[in-house]
Amino acid sequence: AALAAQDIVFGREMDRPYGTEIDTARGGNGLDALDLINIFGRLAGSQCFGAEAQTGFVCQMGIADLDDKIFKGGASVTEAEYLERVKTLQMRWPLKMFPAMPRQSAMAAKIAEMEDMRQESIVRGLPLSRNMYGMASTLAGELSKEFPEKAAKQLFRKMSSYSLCAPGTLVRENMAGWLASKNEDKALAWGDILRTIGLFQIDWPPAATRKLK
């Protein structure tokens, strides 16, 4: 059943690093967290720490996901090709790692940045519900209509740099090697993406003050 905004009780989870709110207050010139989650939600797949994420959600980004969505049988892509392909992808909301038992992350099904997801839903006037998974899916559908190019470019350039590719390119072999070096899953979860960009390069501004693009 739909609920009034004031009927939702908000409890912030510690998804973000201590001190980022202070960093935001200093200027808010970083990368919008919701823009970044929009891009990750397009690139990631259902692989979730050895299991499968529940239907309609994503969890980790491995080389198989990039093969399917970005490389498409090619050995490399340029930044322009990457942007063109990411823009056409459907965004699905990511789940985050369950720190106490990572291998139970799929079962725990913890929604990444759930507080911001709920607040953004309110700002956009989307239906509110006690079903957080339904709300996340609805917001993901709305975000799929938008393309935050700045976030897409920033993630491309970080992945290109970390995987030792030439500027402006992303090489499949390099990406596969870099992902394999990260962890036993050979994939990046939402927390890994935050660290790849740089924790203090990301803004989590209060949702009520965000200007919809």
GROMACS .gro file of C-alpha atoms in nm:
model
  213
    1ALA     CA    1   0.000   0.000   0.000
    2ALA     CA    2   0.115   0.352  -0.072
    3LEU     CA    3   0.238   0.548   0.227
    4ALA     CA    4   0.274   0.917   0.299
    5ALA     CA    5   0.632   1.038   0.307
    6GLN     CA    6   0.614   1.098   0.682
    7ASP     CA    7   0.510   0.736   0.740
    8ILE     CA    8   0.851   0.611   0.628
    9VAL     CA    9   1.099   0.584   0.912
   10PHE     CA   10   1.449   0.654   0.788
   11GLY     CA   11   1.754   0.495   0.946
   12ARG     CA   12   2.082   0.568   0.773
   13GLU     CA   13   2.307   0.274   0.715
   14MET     CA   14   2.683   0.314   0.711
   15ASP     CA   15   2.719   0.263   0.334
   16ARG     CA   16   2.956   0.552   0.292
   17PRO     CA   17   3.289   0.629   0.456
   18TYR     CA   18   3.302   0.838   0.771
   19GLY     CA   19   3.365   1.201   0.683
   20THR     CA   20   3.211   1.215   0.336
   21GLU     CA   21   2.932   1.438   0.463
   22ILE     CA   22   3.201   1.684   0.572
   23ASP     CA   23   3.361   1.661   0.229
   24THR     CA   24   3.024   1.734   0.066
   25ALA     CA   25   2.974   2.036   0.290
   26ARG     CA   26   3.306   2.176   0.168
   27GLY     CA   27   3.176   2.225  -0.182
   28GLY     CA   28   2.990   1.932  -0.331
   29ASN     CA   29   3.194   1.936  -0.652
   30GLY     CA   30   3.250   1.561  -0.667
   31LEU     CA   31   3.067   1.287  -0.851
   32ASP     CA   32   2.703   1.242  -0.752
   33ALA     CA   33   2.661   0.901  -0.586
   34LEU     CA   34   2.329   0.841  -0.759
   35ASP     CA   35   2.485   0.914  -1.097
   36LEU     CA   36   2.756   0.659  -1.023
   37ILE     CA   37   2.507   0.398  -0.906
   38ASN     CA   38   2.315   0.463  -1.229
   39ILE     CA   39   2.622   0.364  -1.434
   40PHE     CA   40   2.721   0.068  -1.216
   41GLY     CA   41   2.363  -0.057  -1.227
   42ARG     CA   42   2.391  -0.074  -1.606
   43LEU     CA   43   2.727  -0.252  -1.617
   44ALA     CA   44   2.693  -0.504  -1.333
   45GLY     CA   45   2.531  -0.845  -1.357
   46SER     CA   46   2.356  -1.093  -1.131
   47GLN     CA   47   2.677  -1.258  -1.003
   48CYS     CA   48   2.671  -1.203  -0.626
   49PHE     CA   49   2.961  -1.345  -0.427
   50GLY     CA   50   2.918  -1.701  -0.550
   51ALA     CA   51   2.541  -1.692  -0.588
   52GLU     CA   52   2.280  -1.513  -0.799
   53ALA     CA   53   2.121  -1.182  -0.701
   54GLN     CA   54   1.744  -1.182  -0.683
   55THR     CA   55   1.559  -1.114  -1.005
   56GLY     CA   56   1.567  -0.752  -1.114
   57PHE     CA   57   1.882  -0.661  -0.920
   58VAL     CA   58   2.255  -0.666  -0.992
   59CYS     CA   59   2.549  -0.717  -0.759
   60GLN     CA   60   2.896  -0.752  -0.916
   61MET     CA   61   3.062  -0.652  -1.244
   62GLY     CA   62   3.283  -0.920  -1.396
   63ILE     CA   63   3.446  -0.963  -1.734
   64ALA     CA   64   3.147  -1.165  -1.861
   65ASP     CA   65   2.925  -0.863  -1.798
   66LEU     CA   66   3.163  -0.636  -1.985
   67ASP     CA   67   3.189  -0.888  -2.270
   68ASP     CA   68   2.813  -0.891  -2.304
   69LYS     CA   69   2.749  -0.520  -2.261
   70ILE     CA   70   3.063  -0.336  -2.371
   71PHE     CA   71   3.321  -0.539  -2.565
   72LYS     CA   72   3.066  -0.744  -2.763
   73GLY     CA   73   3.331  -0.976  -2.905
   74GLY     CA   74   3.589  -0.704  -2.963
   75ALA     CA   75   3.936  -0.674  -2.815
   76SER     CA   76   3.892  -0.313  -2.701
   77VAL     CA   77   3.665  -0.010  -2.706
   78THR     CA   78   3.723   0.361  -2.721
   79GLU     CA   79   3.567   0.596  -2.471
   80ALA     CA   80   3.315   0.711  -2.733
   81GLU     CA   81   3.213   0.350  -2.810
   82TYR     CA   82   3.182   0.272  -2.439
   83LEU     CA   83   2.959   0.575  -2.376
   84GLU     CA   84   2.737   0.489  -2.671
   85ARG     CA   85   2.688   0.134  -2.543
   86VAL     CA   86   2.638   0.219  -2.176
   87LYS     CA   87   2.374   0.475  -2.271
   88THR     CA   88   2.153   0.203  -2.422
   89LEU     CA   89   2.168  -0.027  -2.118
   90GLN     CA   90   1.889  -0.072  -1.865
   91MET     CA   91   1.979   0.030  -1.512
   92ARG     CA   92   1.902  -0.217  -1.233
   93TRP     CA   93   1.952  -0.137  -0.867
   94PRO     CA   94   2.260  -0.299  -0.712
   95LEU     CA   95   2.277  -0.502  -0.395
   96LYS     CA   96   2.577  -0.453  -0.171
   97MET     CA   97   2.807  -0.697   0.003
   98PHE     CA   98   2.695  -0.834   0.340
   99PRO     CA   99   3.016  -0.764   0.537
  100ALA     CA  100   2.958  -1.018   0.813
  101MET     CA  101   2.922  -1.305   0.563
  102PRO     CA  102   3.006  -1.201   0.205
  103ARG     CA  103   2.901  -1.540   0.066
  104GLN     CA  104   2.553  -1.476   0.204
  105SER     CA  105   2.521  -1.141   0.024
  106ALA     CA  106   2.269  -1.270  -0.230
  107MET     CA  107   2.051  -1.415   0.045
  108ALA     CA  108   2.083  -1.102   0.262
  109ALA     CA  109   1.990  -0.889  -0.042
  110LYS     CA  110   2.093  -0.559   0.114
  111ILE     CA  111   2.004  -0.267  -0.112
  112ALA     CA  112   2.299  -0.037  -0.189
  113GLU     CA  113   2.250   0.323  -0.071
  114MET     CA  114   1.898   0.243   0.046
  115GLU     CA  115   1.853   0.574   0.228
  116ASP     CA  116   1.936   0.774  -0.083
  117MET     CA  117   1.712   0.549  -0.289
  118ARG     CA  118   1.417   0.621  -0.059
  119GLN     CA  119   1.487   0.991  -0.037
  120GLU     CA  120   1.525   1.022  -0.414
  121SER     CA  121   1.196   0.840  -0.461
  122ILE     CA  122   1.027   1.099  -0.239
  123VAL     CA  123   1.187   1.390  -0.426
  124ARG     CA  124   1.065   1.249  -0.756
  125GLY     CA  125   0.715   1.188  -0.626
  126LEU     CA  126   0.735   0.814  -0.689
  127PRO     CA  127   0.498   0.577  -0.505
  128LEU     CA  128   0.617   0.493  -0.154
  129SER     CA  129   0.587   0.147  -0.013
  130ARG     CA  130   0.716  -0.071   0.268
  131ASN     CA  131   0.854  -0.291  -0.010
  132MET     CA  132   1.200  -0.140  -0.053
  133TYR     CA  133   1.281  -0.375  -0.340
  134GLY     CA  134   0.981  -0.251  -0.533
  135MET     CA  135   1.079   0.110  -0.467
  136ALA     CA  136   1.436   0.044  -0.582
  137SER     CA  137   1.313  -0.118  -0.904
  138THR     CA  138   1.079   0.174  -0.974
  139LEU     CA  139   1.354   0.431  -0.922
  140ALA     CA  140   1.592   0.226  -1.138
  141GLY     CA  141   1.338   0.246  -1.417
  142GLU     CA  142   1.332   0.624  -1.385
  143LEU     CA  143   1.711   0.652  -1.374
  144SER     CA  144   1.736   0.440  -1.689
  145LYS     CA  145   1.577   0.732  -1.874
  146GLU     CA  146   1.869   0.955  -1.775
  147PHE     CA  147   2.233   0.922  -1.873
  148PRO     CA  148   2.490   1.077  -1.637
  149GLU     CA  149   2.774   1.108  -1.886
  150LYS     CA  150   3.016   1.257  -1.633
  151ALA     CA  151   2.990   0.949  -1.411
  152ALA     CA  152   3.021   0.716  -1.711
  153LYS     CA  153   3.336   0.894  -1.829
  154GLN     CA  154   3.491   0.900  -1.484
  155LEU     CA  155   3.442   0.527  -1.434
  156PHE     CA  156   3.578   0.452  -1.782
  157ARG     CA  157   3.890   0.657  -1.720
  158LYS     CA  158   3.953   0.499  -1.379
  159MET     CA  159   3.912   0.147  -1.519
  160SER     CA  160   4.135   0.232  -1.815
  161SER     CA  161   4.404   0.369  -1.586
  162TYR     CA  162   4.394   0.091  -1.326
  163SER     CA  163   4.401  -0.180  -1.594
  164LEU     CA  164   4.702  -0.010  -1.761
  165CYS     CA  165   4.529   0.068  -2.090
  166ALA     CA  166   4.629   0.351  -2.320
  167PRO     CA  167   4.433   0.672  -2.247
  168GLY     CA  168   4.095   0.674  -2.417
  169THR     CA  169   4.078   0.296  -2.452
  170LEU     CA  170   3.961  -0.005  -2.255
  171VAL     CA  171   4.129  -0.334  -2.353
  172ARG     CA  172   3.947  -0.655  -2.270
  173GLU     CA  173   4.261  -0.854  -2.184
  174ASN     CA  174   4.381  -0.581  -1.947
  175MET     CA  175   4.040  -0.552  -1.780
  176ALA     CA  176   4.016  -0.928  -1.734
  177GLY     CA  177   4.358  -0.931  -1.569
  178TRP     CA  178   4.279  -0.639  -1.343
  179LEU     CA  179   3.947  -0.787  -1.231
  180ALA     CA  180   4.114  -1.123  -1.166
  181SER     CA  181   4.365  -0.949  -0.940
  182LYS     CA  182   4.094  -0.785  -0.726
  183ASN     CA  183   3.939  -1.085  -0.551
  184GLU     CA  184   3.843  -1.450  -0.591
  185ASP     CA  185   3.520  -1.352  -0.766
  186LYS     CA  186   3.716  -1.158  -1.031
  187ALA     CA  187   3.450  -0.890  -1.011
  188LEU     CA  188   3.375  -0.550  -0.859
  189ALA     CA  189   3.088  -0.490  -0.617
  190TRP     CA  190   2.939  -0.150  -0.533
  191GLY     CA  191   3.191  -0.087  -0.255
  192ASP     CA  192   3.477  -0.164  -0.494
  193ILE     CA  193   3.338   0.091  -0.741
  194LEU     CA  194   3.333   0.357  -0.468
  195ARG     CA  195   3.697   0.285  -0.388
  196THR     CA  196   3.789   0.280  -0.757
  197ILE     CA  197   3.650   0.630  -0.804
  198GLY     CA  198   3.785   0.750  -0.467
  199LEU     CA  199   3.570   0.767  -0.156
  200PHE     CA  200   3.620   1.139  -0.107
  201GLN     CA  201   3.556   1.220  -0.472
  202ILE     CA  202   3.188   1.127  -0.435
  203ASP     CA  203   2.906   1.350  -0.312
  204TRP     CA  204   2.608   1.232  -0.113
  205PRO     CA  205   2.416   1.562  -0.096
  206PRO     CA  206   2.084   1.568   0.092
  207ALA     CA  207   1.826   1.433  -0.151
  208ALA     CA  208   1.585   1.719  -0.078
  209THR     CA  209   1.835   1.969  -0.217
  210ARG     CA  210   1.924   1.774  -0.532
  211LYS     CA  211   1.831   1.933  -0.862
  212LEU     CA  212   1.688   1.676  -1.097
  213LYS     CA  213   1.874   1.674  -1.427
   0.00000   0.00000   0.00000
